[in-house]
Amino acid sequence: MISINEFNFRNKKVIMRVDFNVPLNDKLQVTDNTRIKGALPSINKILEDGGAVILMSHLGRPKNGYEEKFSLKHVIKNLSELLNKPVKFADDCIGNSAKELASGLKPGEVLLLENLRFYNEETKGDIEFAKQLASLADTYVNDAFGTAHRAHASTTIIAQFFPNAKMFGYLINNELKSMDAVLQNPQKPFTAVLGGAKVSSKISVIENLLNKVDNLIIGGGMTYTFIAAKGGKIGHSLVEEDKKDVALKIIKEAEEKGVQLFLPVDNIIADDFSNNANTKYCEINNIDDGWLGVDIGNNTIKLFEDVLKNSKTILWNGPMGVFEMDNFAKGTIAIANALVEATKNGAFTLVGGGDSVAAINKYNLAKKVSYVSTGGGAMLEYIEGKELPGIKAVRE
Ligand code: AMP
C-alpha cells in the first residue's frame, strides 16, 4: 500500500475522488464547506510536492444528464478561496474538454471536473466510463470516505487502472484510523451509544457491536420497539411491530455475551409530533394512549452519563430524541456533553452517522470529541464489519 504521506507527487498528474457533495442554498451558494475543507490536506500535499490535481465528485442526485442546480461549478469560488489559487473547470467530466484541460494542466494547478453523476455510468460502476476518467491522470487518490461503501466508477472501479499508483488521501486514512481504534483495539470499558429512529436500520450494527462492547446504550425512537417487546405501554410512540422479536433477541444476546444493555427508564412525552405540543414526563413503559416519547428523561440522562463517565472508548451514533425540535433536544445535548467530558478525561470518543454529526455540529462540540466521522452510511457499514468496496479496491 502506498502512503500519501510518503509519496512524492512531483510532476504527477493526480485524479482524486473527493466528496464535494455540499449543501447549496436557493442562490446556489455553498452553505457549509466542511466537506471541501476535508479534502484540503490531500490537495495541498500534492500541490506542494509539485503535482497537478484533477478533482472529481458527485453533487446531489441528478437523474441522468446536466441539471444546473447540481453543477459543481457552484463550488469553484469556495474551493478557490480555500486553496488561495484559481481552479480550472471542465464542464463535462469526460470527453474532449476534460481531456484537453487535463493534458494542459501544469504542476501546482487544480482542475475540477463537472458532476460525475450527470452520467448514470458513475453509479452503475461502468468500466468504460471509469477508464475514461482514469485516462486523464497517472495517479489515483481516493479521499471520499462518504462514498467508499459504493462500488461506483470513480470510487472503486477506476482503481484497477492504477495498479501501482493508487492510494487513500488523508481524510480516508484518518477515518480508518479512528474507526479501527474503536473496532480493533478499544481501550476498555468500551461503550456504544445508539439512537435514532429505527431498530431496522441498525440491526447489523448492533449485532457486530455486541461482540466488541462492554456497554450498549440505546436511546431515541428505537427505544420503544424494545420497551414494547418487553410488554411496556408505549402509547403512540414510534414502534416497529415486526422488529420486536429482533429486539428480544438483542436483549438475550447481550446477556449471553456479558454486554450490559442500558435502555431509557424515563422520558418526555408529547401529545403531538411538534415542537409546540403539550409535554409531560413519565416512566418509559407507562405512556398514556395518544402520547409519544420524544426525548429521554432526567433519570435516564443520569444513568447514561454515569456509564459514559466510566468509559475509555465511546462510539456514538444517533440522537436520543427528536433533537431537531428544540424542546426535545435536552437528552441529545446531555449525551454530547457527556462525550466531551469523557474526552477531557482521556477517553477516545468517535461520533458518526448523519444525525449525531448534525447534532454535535449544532451544539458546536465537534472539536471537543476525538473524531467526527464524515461518512454516515459508509461508517455504519464499516461498523457492521463489511468490507467497503472503495477501501478494498485501493488496498488490494
Ligand atoms: P437515524 O437516521 O436512524 O439516526 O434517525 C435520526 C432521527 O431519529 C432524527 O431525525 C430524530 O428526530 C429521530 N428520533 C429520535 N428520537 C425519536 C423519537 N423518540 N421518536 C421519533 N423519532 C425520533
CSV table of C-alpha atoms and ligand atoms in Angstrom, one decimal:
chain,number,residue,atom,x,y,z
A,1,MET,CA,0.0,0.0,0.0
A,2,ILE,CA,1.3,3.4,-1.0
A,3,SER,CA,1.0,6.1,1.7
A,4,ILE,CA,0.1,9.6,0.6
A,5,ASN,CA,2.4,11.0,3.2
A,6,GLU,CA,5.5,9.2,1.8
A,7,PHE,CA,4.6,9.5,-1.9
A,8,ASN,CA,6.3,12.2,-3.9
A,9,PHE,CA,3.9,13.8,-6.3
A,10,ARG,CA,6.4,15.8,-8.2
A,11,ASN,CA,5.3,16.0,-11.9
A,12,LYS,CA,2.5,13.6,-11.2
A,13,LYS,CA,-1.0,14.2,-12.6
A,14,VAL,CA,-3.4,13.0,-9.9
A,15,ILE,CA,-7.1,12.2,-10.3
A,16,MET,CA,-8.6,12.5,-6.9
A,17,ARG,CA,-12.1,11.4,-5.8
A,18,VAL,CA,-13.3,13.9,-3.3
A,19,ASP,CA,-16.7,14.4,-1.5
A,20,PHE,CA,-17.9,17.9,-2.6
A,21,ASN,CA,-21.5,16.9,-2.1
A,22,VAL,CA,-22.1,20.1,-0.2
A,23,PRO,CA,-25.4,21.8,0.7
A,24,LEU,CA,-26.4,24.8,-1.5
A,25,ASN,CA,-29.0,27.5,-0.8
A,26,ASP,CA,-31.5,28.7,-3.3
A,27,LYS,CA,-29.0,31.1,-4.8
A,28,LEU,CA,-26.8,28.1,-5.4
A,29,GLN,CA,-24.2,29.2,-2.9
A,30,VAL,CA,-22.4,26.7,-0.6
A,31,THR,CA,-23.8,27.0,2.9
A,32,ASP,CA,-21.4,24.5,4.6
A,33,ASN,CA,-17.9,24.0,3.3
A,34,THR,CA,-16.9,21.3,5.8
A,35,ARG,CA,-16.5,18.7,3.1
A,36,ILE,CA,-14.4,20.9,0.9
A,37,LYS,CA,-12.1,21.7,3.8
A,38,GLY,CA,-11.9,18.0,4.5
A,39,ALA,CA,-10.1,17.5,1.2
A,40,LEU,CA,-7.6,20.3,1.5
A,41,PRO,CA,-4.8,18.4,3.3
A,42,SER,CA,-4.5,15.9,0.4
A,43,ILE,CA,-4.9,18.5,-2.3
A,44,ASN,CA,-2.2,20.8,-0.7
A,45,LYS,CA,0.2,17.9,-0.2
A,46,ILE,CA,0.1,17.1,-4.0
A,47,LEU,CA,0.4,20.7,-5.0
A,48,GLU,CA,3.3,21.4,-2.6
A,49,ASP,CA,5.1,18.3,-3.9
A,50,GLY,CA,4.8,19.8,-7.4
A,51,GLY,CA,2.0,17.7,-8.8
A,52,ALA,CA,-1.2,18.7,-10.6
A,53,VAL,CA,-4.7,17.8,-9.2
A,54,ILE,CA,-7.8,16.8,-11.1
A,55,LEU,CA,-10.7,16.7,-8.7
A,56,MET,CA,-13.9,14.7,-9.3
A,57,SER,CA,-17.0,14.4,-7.2
A,58,HIS,CA,-20.7,14.0,-7.2
A,59,LEU,CA,-23.2,16.6,-6.0
A,60,GLY,CA,-26.8,15.7,-5.2
A,61,ARG,CA,-28.8,13.2,-7.0
A,62,PRO,CA,-29.2,14.2,-10.7
A,63,LYS,CA,-31.3,11.9,-12.8
A,64,ASN,CA,-29.1,11.4,-15.8
A,65,GLY,CA,-27.7,14.4,-17.6
A,66,TYR,CA,-27.0,18.0,-16.8
A,67,GLU,CA,-29.0,19.8,-14.2
A,68,GLU,CA,-28.0,23.4,-13.3
A,69,LYS,CA,-28.7,23.0,-9.6
A,70,PHE,CA,-26.3,20.1,-9.3
A,71,SER,CA,-23.4,21.6,-11.3
A,72,LEU,CA,-20.1,21.5,-9.4
A,73,LYS,CA,-19.3,24.9,-10.9
A,74,HIS,CA,-21.1,26.3,-7.8
A,75,VAL,CA,-18.2,25.1,-5.5
A,76,ILE,CA,-15.4,26.7,-7.6
A,77,LYS,CA,-15.5,30.0,-5.7
A,78,ASN,CA,-15.3,28.4,-2.3
A,79,LEU,CA,-12.7,25.9,-3.3
A,80,SER,CA,-10.5,28.6,-5.0
A,81,GLU,CA,-10.7,30.8,-1.9
A,82,LEU,CA,-9.8,28.0,0.4
A,83,LEU,CA,-6.8,27.0,-1.8
A,84,ASN,CA,-5.9,30.5,-2.5
A,85,LYS,CA,-5.4,29.9,-6.2
A,86,PRO,CA,-7.5,29.7,-9.3
A,87,VAL,CA,-9.4,26.5,-10.1
A,88,LYS,CA,-9.9,25.4,-13.7
A,89,PHE,CA,-13.2,23.8,-14.5
A,90,ALA,CA,-14.2,21.1,-17.1
A,91,ASP,CA,-17.9,21.4,-17.8
A,92,ASP,CA,-18.0,17.7,-18.6
A,93,CYS,CA,-16.2,15.1,-16.6
A,94,ILE,CA,-15.2,13.0,-19.6
A,95,GLY,CA,-14.8,13.8,-23.4
A,96,ASN,CA,-12.7,16.3,-25.2
A,97,SER,CA,-12.9,19.3,-22.9
A,98,ALA,CA,-11.9,17.3,-19.9
A,99,LYS,CA,-9.1,15.7,-21.9
A,100,GLU,CA,-7.7,18.9,-23.2
A,101,LEU,CA,-7.8,20.7,-19.8
A,102,ALA,CA,-6.3,17.7,-18.1
A,103,SER,CA,-3.4,17.3,-20.6
A,104,GLY,CA,-2.6,21.0,-20.4
A,105,LEU,CA,-2.6,21.0,-16.6
A,106,LYS,CA,0.8,22.1,-15.1
A,107,PRO,CA,2.4,21.2,-11.8
A,108,GLY,CA,0.7,23.2,-9.0
A,109,GLU,CA,-2.6,23.6,-10.9
A,110,VAL,CA,-6.0,22.4,-10.0
A,111,LEU,CA,-8.8,21.2,-12.3
A,112,LEU,CA,-12.3,20.4,-11.2
A,113,LEU,CA,-14.5,18.1,-13.3
A,114,GLU,CA,-18.2,18.5,-13.6
A,115,ASN,CA,-20.5,16.3,-11.5
A,116,LEU,CA,-19.8,12.6,-12.2
A,117,ARG,CA,-23.4,11.7,-11.6
A,118,PHE,CA,-24.5,13.5,-14.8
A,119,TYR,CA,-23.7,10.1,-16.2
A,120,ASN,CA,-25.6,7.1,-14.9
A,121,GLU,CA,-22.4,5.2,-15.7
A,122,GLU,CA,-20.9,6.5,-12.5
A,123,THR,CA,-23.3,4.8,-10.0
A,124,LYS,CA,-23.6,1.8,-12.3
A,125,GLY,CA,-19.8,1.3,-11.9
A,126,ASP,CA,-19.3,1.3,-15.7
A,127,ILE,CA,-15.8,0.2,-16.6
A,128,GLU,CA,-15.6,2.2,-19.8
A,129,PHE,CA,-16.6,5.3,-18.0
A,130,ALA,CA,-14.0,4.6,-15.3
A,131,LYS,CA,-11.4,4.1,-18.0
A,132,GLN,CA,-12.1,7.5,-19.5
A,133,LEU,CA,-11.7,9.1,-16.1
A,134,ALA,CA,-8.5,7.2,-15.5
A,135,SER,CA,-7.1,8.3,-18.8
A,136,LEU,CA,-6.9,11.9,-17.5
A,137,ALA,CA,-4.1,11.1,-15.0
A,138,ASP,CA,-1.3,8.9,-13.9
A,139,THR,CA,-2.1,8.6,-10.2
A,140,TYR,CA,-5.3,7.9,-8.3
A,141,VAL,CA,-6.2,9.2,-4.8
A,142,ASN,CA,-9.4,8.3,-3.1
A,143,ASP,CA,-10.3,10.8,-0.4
A,144,ALA,CA,-14.1,10.4,-0.4
A,145,PHE,CA,-15.0,8.3,2.6
A,146,GLY,CA,-18.7,9.1,2.4
A,147,THR,CA,-19.0,7.1,-0.9
A,148,ALA,CA,-16.4,4.4,-0.1
A,149,HIS,CA,-19.3,1.9,0.5
A,150,ARG,CA,-20.4,2.2,-3.1
A,151,ALA,CA,-18.9,0.3,-6.0
A,152,HIS,CA,-19.1,3.3,-8.3
A,153,ALA,CA,-16.9,4.1,-11.3
A,154,SER,CA,-14.9,6.9,-9.5
A,155,THR,CA,-14.8,5.3,-6.1
A,156,THR,CA,-13.9,1.7,-6.9
A,157,ILE,CA,-13.8,0.6,-10.5
A,158,ILE,CA,-11.2,3.2,-11.5
A,159,ALA,CA,-8.6,1.9,-9.1
A,160,GLN,CA,-7.8,-1.1,-11.3
A,161,PHE,CA,-6.3,1.3,-13.9
A,162,PHE,CA,-3.7,2.4,-11.4
A,163,PRO,CA,-2.3,-0.9,-10.1
A,164,ASN,CA,0.9,0.7,-8.9
A,165,ALA,CA,-0.2,4.3,-8.3
A,166,LYS,CA,-3.3,4.3,-6.1
A,167,MET,CA,-3.7,5.4,-2.5
A,168,PHE,CA,-6.0,6.9,0.1
A,169,GLY,CA,-6.0,10.6,0.9
A,170,TYR,CA,-5.5,11.9,4.4
A,171,LEU,CA,-9.3,12.1,5.1
A,172,ILE,CA,-9.9,8.4,4.4
A,173,ASN,CA,-6.7,7.5,6.3
A,174,ASN,CA,-8.0,9.4,9.4
A,175,GLU,CA,-11.4,7.8,9.2
A,176,LEU,CA,-10.0,4.3,9.0
A,177,LYS,CA,-7.5,5.0,11.8
A,178,SER,CA,-10.3,6.4,14.1
A,179,MET,CA,-12.7,3.5,13.4
A,180,ASP,CA,-10.0,0.9,13.8
A,181,ALA,CA,-9.0,2.5,17.1
A,182,VAL,CA,-12.6,1.8,18.2
A,183,LEU,CA,-13.3,-1.5,16.5
A,184,GLN,CA,-10.0,-3.4,16.7
A,185,ASN,CA,-8.2,-2.2,19.8
A,186,PRO,CA,-10.6,-0.3,22.0
A,187,GLN,CA,-9.5,0.7,25.5
A,188,LYS,CA,-12.0,-0.8,27.9
A,189,PRO,CA,-14.6,-0.2,29.0
A,190,PHE,CA,-16.0,0.4,25.5
A,191,THR,CA,-19.4,1.8,25.3
A,192,ALA,CA,-21.6,2.3,22.2
A,193,VAL,CA,-24.5,4.7,22.3
A,194,LEU,CA,-27.0,4.1,19.6
A,195,GLY,CA,-30.1,6.2,19.0
A,196,GLY,CA,-32.1,7.5,16.0
A,197,ALA,CA,-35.4,6.4,14.6
A,198,LYS,CA,-35.4,2.8,13.7
A,199,VAL,CA,-34.1,-0.5,15.0
A,200,SER,CA,-34.3,-2.0,11.5
A,201,SER,CA,-31.6,0.3,10.1
A,202,LYS,CA,-29.2,-0.6,12.9
A,203,ILE,CA,-29.6,-4.3,13.4
A,204,SER,CA,-26.4,-5.4,11.8
A,205,VAL,CA,-24.5,-2.6,13.6
A,206,ILE,CA,-25.8,-3.8,16.9
A,207,GLU,CA,-25.1,-7.4,16.2
A,208,ASN,CA,-21.5,-6.6,15.3
A,209,LEU,CA,-21.0,-4.3,18.3
A,210,LEU,CA,-22.3,-6.9,20.7
A,211,ASN,CA,-19.1,-8.8,20.0
A,212,LYS,CA,-16.9,-5.8,20.9
A,213,VAL,CA,-18.5,-3.5,23.5
A,214,ASP,CA,-18.8,-3.7,27.3
A,215,ASN,CA,-21.9,-1.5,27.4
A,216,LEU,CA,-24.6,-0.8,24.9
A,217,ILE,CA,-26.8,2.2,25.4
A,218,ILE,CA,-29.9,2.5,23.4
A,219,GLY,CA,-32.0,5.7,23.1
A,220,GLY,CA,-34.1,7.7,20.7
A,221,GLY,CA,-37.0,6.3,18.7
A,222,MET,CA,-35.7,2.8,18.6
A,223,THR,CA,-36.1,2.5,22.3
A,224,TYR,CA,-39.8,1.9,22.0
A,225,THR,CA,-39.6,-1.2,20.0
A,226,PHE,CA,-37.5,-2.7,22.8
A,227,ILE,CA,-40.0,-1.4,25.5
A,228,ALA,CA,-43.0,-2.7,23.6
A,229,ALA,CA,-41.3,-6.1,23.1
A,230,LYS,CA,-40.8,-6.2,26.9
A,231,GLY,CA,-44.5,-5.7,27.4
A,232,GLY,CA,-44.4,-1.9,28.3
A,233,LYS,CA,-47.1,0.6,27.4
A,234,ILE,CA,-45.6,2.9,24.7
A,235,GLY,CA,-48.8,4.9,23.7
A,236,HIS,CA,-48.3,6.4,20.3
A,237,SER,CA,-44.5,6.2,20.2
A,238,LEU,CA,-42.6,5.1,17.2
A,239,VAL,CA,-42.5,1.4,17.0
A,240,GLU,CA,-41.6,-1.3,14.5
A,241,GLU,CA,-44.0,-4.1,15.4
A,242,ASP,CA,-42.2,-6.6,13.1
A,243,LYS,CA,-38.9,-5.9,14.9
A,244,LYS,CA,-40.0,-6.8,18.4
A,245,ASP,CA,-38.6,-10.3,18.1
A,246,VAL,CA,-35.3,-8.8,16.9
A,247,ALA,CA,-35.3,-6.5,20.0
A,248,LEU,CA,-35.8,-9.5,22.3
A,249,LYS,CA,-33.0,-11.4,20.5
A,250,ILE,CA,-30.7,-8.5,21.0
A,251,ILE,CA,-31.5,-8.3,24.8
A,252,LYS,CA,-30.9,-12.1,25.1
A,253,GLU,CA,-27.6,-11.9,23.1
A,254,ALA,CA,-26.3,-9.1,25.2
A,255,GLU,CA,-26.9,-11.1,28.3
A,256,GLU,CA,-25.2,-14.2,26.8
A,257,LYS,CA,-22.2,-12.1,25.7
A,258,GLY,CA,-21.9,-10.3,29.0
A,259,VAL,CA,-22.7,-6.9,27.5
A,260,GLN,CA,-24.5,-4.5,29.8
A,261,LEU,CA,-27.5,-3.2,27.9
A,262,PHE,CA,-28.9,0.1,29.0
A,263,LEU,CA,-32.4,1.2,27.9
A,264,PRO,CA,-34.0,4.5,29.0
A,265,VAL,CA,-36.0,4.4,32.2
A,266,ASP,CA,-38.0,7.6,31.8
A,267,ASN,CA,-38.9,10.0,29.1
A,268,ILE,CA,-40.6,13.2,27.9
A,269,ILE,CA,-43.8,12.5,26.1
A,270,ALA,CA,-45.8,14.8,23.8
A,271,ASP,CA,-49.4,14.8,22.6
A,272,ASP,CA,-48.3,15.6,19.0
A,273,PHE,CA,-45.1,15.3,16.9
A,274,SER,CA,-44.4,19.0,17.1
A,275,ASN,CA,-42.2,21.4,19.0
A,276,ASN,CA,-45.2,23.2,20.4
A,277,ALA,CA,-47.0,20.1,21.6
A,278,ASN,CA,-48.1,19.7,25.2
A,279,THR,CA,-45.5,17.6,27.1
A,280,LYS,CA,-45.2,15.7,30.3
A,281,TYR,CA,-42.8,13.3,32.0
A,282,CYS,CA,-43.3,9.6,32.7
A,283,GLU,CA,-41.6,6.3,33.1
A,284,ILE,CA,-40.6,4.7,29.8
A,285,ASN,CA,-43.0,1.8,30.0
A,286,ASN,CA,-46.1,3.7,31.1
A,287,ILE,CA,-47.0,6.1,28.3
A,288,ASP,CA,-50.6,7.3,28.1
A,289,ASP,CA,-52.6,6.4,25.0
A,290,GLY,CA,-52.3,9.1,22.3
A,291,TRP,CA,-48.9,10.4,23.7
A,292,LEU,CA,-45.5,9.6,22.2
A,293,GLY,CA,-42.0,9.6,23.6
A,294,VAL,CA,-39.8,12.4,22.1
A,295,ASP,CA,-36.8,12.6,24.4
A,296,ILE,CA,-35.1,10.7,27.2
A,297,GLY,CA,-35.9,11.8,30.8
A,298,ASN,CA,-33.6,13.1,33.6
A,299,ASN,CA,-33.1,9.7,35.3
A,300,THR,CA,-32.1,8.3,32.0
A,301,ILE,CA,-29.7,11.1,31.4
A,302,LYS,CA,-28.1,10.5,34.8
A,303,LEU,CA,-27.9,6.7,34.1
A,304,PHE,CA,-26.2,7.2,30.7
A,305,GLU,CA,-23.9,9.9,32.0
A,306,ASP,CA,-22.6,7.5,34.7
A,307,VAL,CA,-21.9,4.8,32.2
A,308,LEU,CA,-20.1,7.3,29.8
A,309,LYS,CA,-18.1,8.8,32.7
A,310,ASN,CA,-16.5,5.4,33.3
A,311,SER,CA,-15.9,4.5,29.7
A,312,LYS,CA,-12.5,4.7,27.9
A,313,THR,CA,-13.8,4.3,24.4
A,314,ILE,CA,-17.1,5.6,23.2
A,315,LEU,CA,-18.9,5.3,19.9
A,316,TRP,CA,-22.0,7.4,19.4
A,317,ASN,CA,-24.4,7.1,16.5
A,318,GLY,CA,-27.9,8.5,16.5
A,319,PRO,CA,-29.7,11.2,18.6
A,320,MET,CA,-31.5,10.4,21.9
A,321,GLY,CA,-34.7,12.2,20.9
A,322,VAL,CA,-36.3,14.4,18.3
A,323,PHE,CA,-33.4,16.9,18.7
A,324,GLU,CA,-34.4,18.9,15.5
A,325,MET,CA,-37.2,20.3,17.7
A,326,ASP,CA,-35.5,22.4,20.4
A,327,ASN,CA,-37.9,21.3,23.1
A,328,PHE,CA,-36.9,17.7,22.7
A,329,ALA,CA,-33.1,18.2,22.4
A,330,LYS,CA,-32.1,18.1,26.0
A,331,GLY,CA,-31.2,14.4,26.1
A,332,THR,CA,-29.1,14.6,22.9
A,333,ILE,CA,-27.3,17.7,24.2
A,334,ALA,CA,-26.6,15.9,27.5
A,335,ILE,CA,-25.1,12.9,25.7
A,336,ALA,CA,-23.0,15.2,23.5
A,337,ASN,CA,-21.7,16.9,26.6
A,338,ALA,CA,-21.0,13.6,28.4
A,339,LEU,CA,-18.8,12.7,25.4
A,340,VAL,CA,-17.0,16.0,25.7
A,341,GLU,CA,-16.4,15.3,29.4
A,342,ALA,CA,-15.2,11.8,28.7
A,343,THR,CA,-12.8,13.1,26.1
A,344,LYS,CA,-11.3,15.6,28.5
A,345,ASN,CA,-10.7,12.7,30.9
A,346,GLY,CA,-8.8,10.8,28.3
A,347,ALA,CA,-11.4,8.6,26.6
A,348,PHE,CA,-11.3,8.1,22.8
A,349,THR,CA,-14.7,9.3,21.5
A,350,LEU,CA,-16.0,8.8,18.0
A,351,VAL,CA,-19.1,10.3,16.7
A,352,GLY,CA,-20.6,9.2,13.4
A,353,GLY,CA,-23.7,8.7,11.3
A,354,GLY,CA,-25.7,11.6,9.8
A,355,ASP,CA,-27.8,12.9,12.7
A,356,SER,CA,-25.4,12.6,15.6
A,357,VAL,CA,-22.9,14.5,13.5
A,358,ALA,CA,-25.6,17.1,12.8
A,359,ALA,CA,-26.3,17.3,16.5
A,360,ILE,CA,-22.7,17.6,17.6
A,361,ASN,CA,-22.1,20.4,15.0
A,362,LYS,CA,-25.3,22.2,16.0
A,363,TYR,CA,-24.0,22.4,19.6
A,364,ASN,CA,-20.5,23.4,18.4
A,365,LEU,CA,-18.9,20.5,20.2
A,366,ALA,CA,-17.3,18.8,17.2
A,367,LYS,CA,-13.8,20.0,18.2
A,368,LYS,CA,-14.2,18.7,21.7
A,369,VAL,CA,-14.6,15.0,20.9
A,370,SER,CA,-11.8,12.8,19.5
A,371,TYR,CA,-13.2,12.3,16.0
A,372,VAL,CA,-16.3,13.1,14.0
A,373,SER,CA,-16.7,10.8,11.0
A,374,THR,CA,-17.8,12.4,7.7
A,375,GLY,CA,-19.3,9.3,6.2
A,376,GLY,CA,-22.7,8.3,7.6
A,377,GLY,CA,-23.6,5.2,5.6
A,378,ALA,CA,-20.0,4.3,5.0
A,379,MET,CA,-19.2,4.4,8.6
A,380,LEU,CA,-22.2,2.3,9.6
A,381,GLU,CA,-21.3,-0.3,7.0
A,382,TYR,CA,-17.7,-0.4,8.3
A,383,ILE,CA,-19.0,-0.8,11.9
A,384,GLU,CA,-21.2,-3.7,10.7
A,385,GLY,CA,-18.0,-5.4,9.8
A,386,LYS,CA,-18.4,-5.1,6.0
A,387,GLU,CA,-15.5,-4.6,3.6
A,388,LEU,CA,-16.2,-1.4,1.8
A,389,PRO,CA,-15.6,-1.7,-2.0
A,390,GLY,CA,-13.8,1.7,-2.2
A,391,ILE,CA,-11.4,0.7,0.5
A,392,LYS,CA,-10.8,-2.8,-0.8
A,393,ALA,CA,-10.1,-1.5,-4.4
A,394,VAL,CA,-7.2,0.6,-3.2
A,395,ARG,CA,-5.9,-1.9,-0.7
A,396,GLU,CA,-5.7,-5.0,-2.9
B,1,AMP,P1,-31.4,7.8,12.3
B,1,AMP,O1,-31.3,8.4,10.9
B,1,AMP,O2,-32.0,6.4,12.3
B,1,AMP,O3,-30.2,8.0,13.1
B,1,AMP,O4,-32.6,8.6,13.0
B,1,AMP,C1,-32.5,10.0,13.3
B,1,AMP,C2,-33.8,10.6,13.5
B,1,AMP,O5,-34.4,9.9,14.6
B,1,AMP,C3,-33.8,12.0,13.9
B,1,AMP,O6,-34.4,12.7,12.8
B,1,AMP,C4,-34.7,12.1,15.1
B,1,AMP,O7,-35.6,13.2,15.1
B,1,AMP,C5,-35.4,10.8,15.2
B,1,AMP,N1,-35.8,10.4,16.5
B,1,AMP,C6,-35.0,10.4,17.6
B,1,AMP,N2,-35.8,10.1,18.7
B,1,AMP,C7,-37.0,9.9,18.3
B,1,AMP,C8,-38.3,9.5,18.9
B,1,AMP,N3,-38.3,9.3,20.2
B,1,AMP,N4,-39.4,9.4,18.1
B,1,AMP,C9,-39.3,9.7,16.8
B,1,AMP,N5,-38.2,10.0,16.1
B,1,AMP,C10,-37.1,10.1,16.9
